[in-house]
C-alpha cells in the first residue's frame, strides 16, 4: 500500500512540476506552441497533479501510521474521481454527435477565413498549406473552392509526384477534404483518451481495494 501510494505521489509531483513549468516558462510555451487557448489544459494538469499529490500523501501516511481516517479519505477521493470519469464518459458518448456538429460549424467558419485572408494573414494561409501537404487533403469541405481568390498554383491541394496515380489523388489534386482528416484525428484522439481513462480507472480501483483492505485489517485489530 505504501509503495503503491508513493509511486502515485511521485506521478502527481511530476505532473504538477511539468505543468507549472509549462505555465510559467515563455521559452517552453514558444517551443511547444502553447497559446492562451491551450493554457486552460495546462491549468487542468496543475489541478490533476495537485489532487494526485494529496491523495498519494493521504495513502502513504495512512499506510505508515495505520490511520483509518486517512485511508478512508484516500478511498473517498479515488471513488469521487472514478465517478467523475464515469459521468464524463457517459456525457461524451451521449453528446458525441453534438460535439462533432460543433466541430463542423467551427470548420465552416474557417472557410470564410481562408477566402477573405489577405497577405497580412500569411501565417493562417501557410499553416493551412502545411496541413494540406502533411495530411494529403484539399480545402475544408469543398476542395480548392474553399480557398476562393487565395487559391494559387502553389496550393497544398496539388499532389506530390509520389502521390500522383494513387487513391489520394484525382488528376493532380488531393481527393480527401481536410475536414475529413480533422474528424478522423478527433476520433482517434478520443480513442486514446478513452484508453488512458480505462487505465486510470483500473489503477484507481486497485488503490481503492488496497486502502479498504488495510482499513478493514486495522479495524479488526
Short mmCIF file of C-alpha atoms in Angstrom, two decimals:
data_model
loop_
_atom_site.label_atom_id
_atom_site.label_comp_id
_atom_site.label_asym_id
_atom_site.label_seq_id
_atom_site.Cartn_x
_atom_site.Cartn_y
_atom_site.Cartn_z
CA UNK A 1 0.00 0.00 0.00
CA UNK A 2 2.82 2.41 0.89
CA UNK A 3 4.79 1.61 -2.31
CA UNK A 4 1.65 1.97 -4.46
CA UNK A 5 0.82 5.38 -2.99
CA UNK A 6 4.42 6.56 -3.02
CA UNK A 7 4.52 5.94 -6.78
CA UNK A 8 1.11 7.66 -7.02
CA UNK A 9 2.55 10.68 -5.15
CA UNK A 10 5.66 10.76 -7.39
CA UNK A 11 3.46 10.78 -10.52
CA UNK A 12 1.47 13.68 -9.05
CA UNK A 13 4.69 15.61 -8.33
CA UNK A 14 5.92 15.09 -11.90
CA UNK A 15 2.60 16.18 -13.47
CA UNK A 16 2.40 19.24 -11.19
CA UNK A 17 6.04 20.24 -11.70
CA UNK A 18 5.97 19.88 -15.51
CA UNK A 19 2.61 21.67 -15.87
CA UNK A 20 3.75 24.62 -13.67
CA UNK A 21 6.98 24.80 -15.70
CA UNK A 22 4.94 24.91 -18.93
CA UNK A 23 2.72 27.62 -17.45
CA UNK A 24 5.48 29.99 -16.33
CA UNK A 25 8.22 29.37 -18.93
CA UNK A 26 7.85 31.54 -22.04
CA UNK A 27 10.55 29.52 -23.84
CA UNK A 28 8.64 26.26 -23.34
CA UNK A 29 5.39 27.90 -24.49
CA UNK A 30 7.15 29.14 -27.63
CA UNK A 31 8.83 25.79 -28.33
CA UNK A 32 5.64 23.72 -27.96
CA UNK A 33 3.45 26.49 -29.46
CA UNK A 34 1.25 26.78 -26.35
CA UNK A 35 -1.13 29.71 -26.83
CA UNK A 36 -3.70 31.23 -24.46
CA UNK A 37 -6.36 28.71 -25.54
CA UNK A 38 -4.09 25.81 -24.55
CA UNK A 39 -3.21 27.28 -21.15
CA UNK A 40 -6.58 26.07 -19.83
CA UNK A 41 -5.39 22.50 -20.48
CA UNK A 42 -2.15 23.26 -18.62
CA UNK A 43 -4.20 24.66 -15.71
CA UNK A 44 -6.22 21.43 -15.70
CA UNK A 45 -2.97 19.44 -15.47
CA UNK A 46 -1.93 21.56 -12.47
CA UNK A 47 -5.22 20.71 -10.76
CA UNK A 48 -4.88 17.00 -11.62
CA UNK A 49 -1.28 16.90 -10.35
CA UNK A 50 -2.30 18.61 -7.10
CA UNK A 51 -5.15 16.15 -6.48
CA UNK A 52 -2.91 13.13 -7.19
CA UNK A 53 -0.25 14.51 -4.82
CA UNK A 54 -2.77 14.99 -2.00
CA UNK A 55 -4.27 11.51 -2.50
CA UNK A 56 -0.80 9.93 -2.65
CA UNK A 57 0.16 11.72 0.57
CA UNK A 58 -3.02 10.52 2.32
CA UNK A 59 -2.42 6.96 1.14
CA UNK A 60 1.24 6.92 2.23
CA UNK A 61 0.58 8.42 5.66
CA UNK A 62 -2.49 6.25 6.15
CA UNK A 63 -0.47 3.11 5.38
CA UNK A 64 2.52 4.11 7.53
CA UNK A 65 0.53 5.30 10.54
CA UNK A 66 -2.32 2.83 10.01
CA UNK A 67 -4.72 5.78 10.14
CA UNK A 68 -8.28 4.77 9.32
CA UNK A 69 -9.26 8.42 8.77
CA UNK A 70 -6.58 8.98 6.12
CA UNK A 71 -7.28 5.66 4.41
CA UNK A 72 -10.98 6.48 4.30
CA UNK A 73 -10.29 9.94 2.83
CA UNK A 74 -8.00 8.31 0.26
CA UNK A 75 -10.75 5.82 -0.65
CA UNK A 76 -13.41 8.54 -0.93
CA UNK A 77 -11.09 10.69 -3.08
CA UNK A 78 -10.44 7.86 -5.53
CA UNK A 79 -14.14 6.96 -5.59
CA UNK A 80 -15.13 10.55 -6.46
CA UNK A 81 -12.55 10.69 -9.28
CA UNK A 82 -13.78 7.34 -10.62
CA UNK A 83 -17.40 8.52 -10.56
CA UNK A 84 -16.45 11.75 -12.35
CA UNK A 85 -14.68 9.72 -15.05
CA UNK A 86 -17.77 7.53 -15.50
CA UNK A 87 -20.05 10.59 -15.74
CA UNK A 88 -17.66 12.26 -18.22
CA UNK A 89 -17.58 9.06 -20.32
CA UNK A 90 -21.39 8.83 -20.38
CA UNK A 91 -21.76 12.52 -21.31
CA UNK A 92 -19.11 12.11 -24.03
CA UNK A 93 -20.98 9.14 -25.53
CA UNK A 94 -24.41 10.85 -25.30
CA UNK A 95 -23.25 14.19 -26.76
CA UNK A 96 -20.73 12.80 -29.26
CA UNK A 97 -22.85 13.77 -32.28
CA UNK A 98 -23.35 17.29 -30.89
CA UNK A 99 -19.61 17.69 -30.30
CA UNK A 100 -18.95 16.64 -33.90
CA UNK A 101 -21.65 19.11 -35.02
CA UNK A 102 -19.92 21.96 -33.16
CA UNK A 103 -16.61 20.93 -34.75
CA UNK A 104 -18.21 21.05 -38.22
CA UNK A 105 -19.65 24.52 -37.51
CA UNK A 106 -16.20 25.72 -36.44
CA UNK A 107 -14.67 24.37 -39.65
CA UNK A 108 -17.38 26.06 -41.73
CA UNK A 109 -16.37 29.40 -40.21
CA UNK A 110 -12.77 28.68 -41.19
CA UNK A 111 -13.80 28.58 -44.86
CA UNK A 112 -14.69 32.27 -44.67
CA UNK A 113 -11.35 32.99 -43.00
CA UNK A 114 -9.48 31.26 -45.85
CA UNK A 115 -11.41 33.09 -48.54
CA UNK A 116 -11.01 36.61 -47.14
CA UNK A 117 -7.47 36.15 -45.79
CA UNK A 118 -5.03 38.68 -47.23
CA UNK A 119 -1.26 38.80 -47.45
CA UNK A 120 -1.31 40.17 -43.90
CA UNK A 121 -2.71 36.80 -42.78
CA UNK A 122 0.28 34.91 -44.16
CA UNK A 123 0.56 32.69 -41.06
CA UNK A 124 -3.03 31.44 -41.47
CA UNK A 125 -2.53 30.60 -45.15
CA UNK A 126 0.84 28.93 -44.64
CA UNK A 127 -0.47 26.96 -41.66
CA UNK A 128 -3.32 25.53 -43.70
CA UNK A 129 -0.98 24.82 -46.63
CA UNK A 130 1.18 22.73 -44.32
CA UNK A 131 -1.90 20.87 -43.04
CA UNK A 132 -2.91 20.00 -46.61
CA UNK A 133 0.58 18.80 -47.57
CA UNK A 134 1.10 16.81 -44.37
CA UNK A 135 -2.25 15.01 -44.45
CA UNK A 136 -2.72 14.90 -48.25
CA UNK A 137 -6.02 16.79 -48.24
CA UNK A 138 -7.56 19.75 -50.09
CA UNK A 139 -9.75 22.54 -48.73
CA UNK A 140 -12.06 22.10 -45.77
CA UNK A 141 -15.37 20.79 -47.13
CA UNK A 142 -15.42 21.67 -50.85
CA UNK A 143 -11.84 21.20 -52.05
CA UNK A 144 -9.96 24.05 -53.69
CA UNK A 145 -13.10 26.23 -53.95
CA UNK A 146 -12.79 26.82 -50.17
CA UNK A 147 -9.69 28.89 -50.89
CA UNK A 148 -11.60 31.39 -53.07
CA UNK A 149 -9.28 34.02 -54.55
CA UNK A 150 -6.42 32.76 -52.39
CA UNK A 151 -6.13 29.53 -54.37
CA UNK A 152 -2.97 29.52 -56.47
CA UNK A 153 -0.57 27.16 -58.19
CA UNK A 154 1.42 26.70 -55.01
CA UNK A 155 -1.58 25.45 -53.04
CA UNK A 156 -1.17 22.40 -50.83
CA UNK A 157 -4.04 20.84 -52.82
CA UNK A 158 -1.56 19.83 -55.52
CA UNK A 159 -0.41 16.22 -55.25
CA UNK A 160 3.24 15.45 -54.81
CA UNK A 161 4.86 13.46 -57.62
CA UNK A 162 4.96 10.30 -55.50
CA UNK A 163 1.19 10.51 -54.85
CA UNK A 164 0.05 11.03 -58.47
CA UNK A 165 -1.83 7.96 -59.67
CA UNK A 166 -2.70 6.78 -56.16
CA UNK A 167 -6.09 6.80 -54.43
CA UNK A 168 -5.09 10.06 -52.72
CA UNK A 169 -5.27 12.00 -55.99
CA UNK A 170 -7.80 12.86 -58.65
CA UNK A 171 -5.77 14.25 -61.51
CA UNK A 172 -3.19 16.45 -59.80
CA UNK A 173 -5.21 17.38 -56.73
CA UNK A 174 -5.88 15.58 -53.44
CA UNK A 175 -9.32 13.99 -53.18
CA UNK A 176 -9.85 13.95 -49.42
CA UNK A 177 -11.04 17.14 -47.73
CA UNK A 178 -9.25 18.38 -44.62
CA UNK A 179 -12.50 18.30 -42.61
CA UNK A 180 -12.48 14.51 -43.03
CA UNK A 181 -8.86 14.35 -41.85
CA UNK A 182 -9.56 16.59 -38.82
CA UNK A 183 -12.61 14.48 -37.88
CA UNK A 184 -10.54 11.28 -38.14
CA UNK A 185 -7.86 12.84 -35.91
CA UNK A 186 -10.54 13.88 -33.41
CA UNK A 187 -11.99 10.36 -33.28
CA UNK A 188 -8.51 8.82 -32.96
CA UNK A 189 -7.65 11.14 -30.07
CA UNK A 190 -10.95 10.27 -28.40
CA UNK A 191 -9.98 6.58 -28.50
CA UNK A 192 -6.59 7.41 -26.94
CA UNK A 193 -8.30 9.46 -24.19
CA UNK A 194 -10.70 6.58 -23.51
CA UNK A 195 -7.77 4.15 -23.28
CA UNK A 196 -5.99 6.41 -20.77
CA UNK A 197 -9.25 6.80 -18.79
CA UNK A 198 -9.69 3.00 -18.60
CA UNK A 199 -6.06 2.60 -17.49
CA UNK A 200 -6.50 5.23 -14.76
CA UNK A 201 -9.78 3.63 -13.69
CA UNK A 202 -8.01 0.28 -13.22
CA UNK A 203 -5.29 1.92 -11.09
CA UNK A 204 -7.92 3.75 -9.04
CA UNK A 205 -9.86 0.53 -8.40
CA UNK A 206 -6.64 -1.23 -7.29
CA UNK A 207 -5.90 1.67 -4.93
CA UNK A 208 -9.44 1.53 -3.53
CA UNK A 209 -9.17 -2.23 -2.93
CA UNK A 210 -5.78 -1.83 -1.19
CA UNK A 211 -6.98 1.03 1.03
CA UNK A 212 -10.22 -0.68 2.03
CA UNK A 213 -8.42 -3.98 2.73
CA UNK A 214 -5.94 -2.21 5.03
CA UNK A 215 -8.78 -0.22 6.60
CA UNK A 216 -10.64 -3.43 7.45
CA UNK A 217 -7.48 -5.08 8.82
CA UNK A 218 -6.80 -2.10 11.12
CA UNK A 219 -10.43 -2.15 12.27
CA UNK A 220 -10.14 -5.87 13.19
CA UNK A 221 -7.11 -5.08 15.37
#
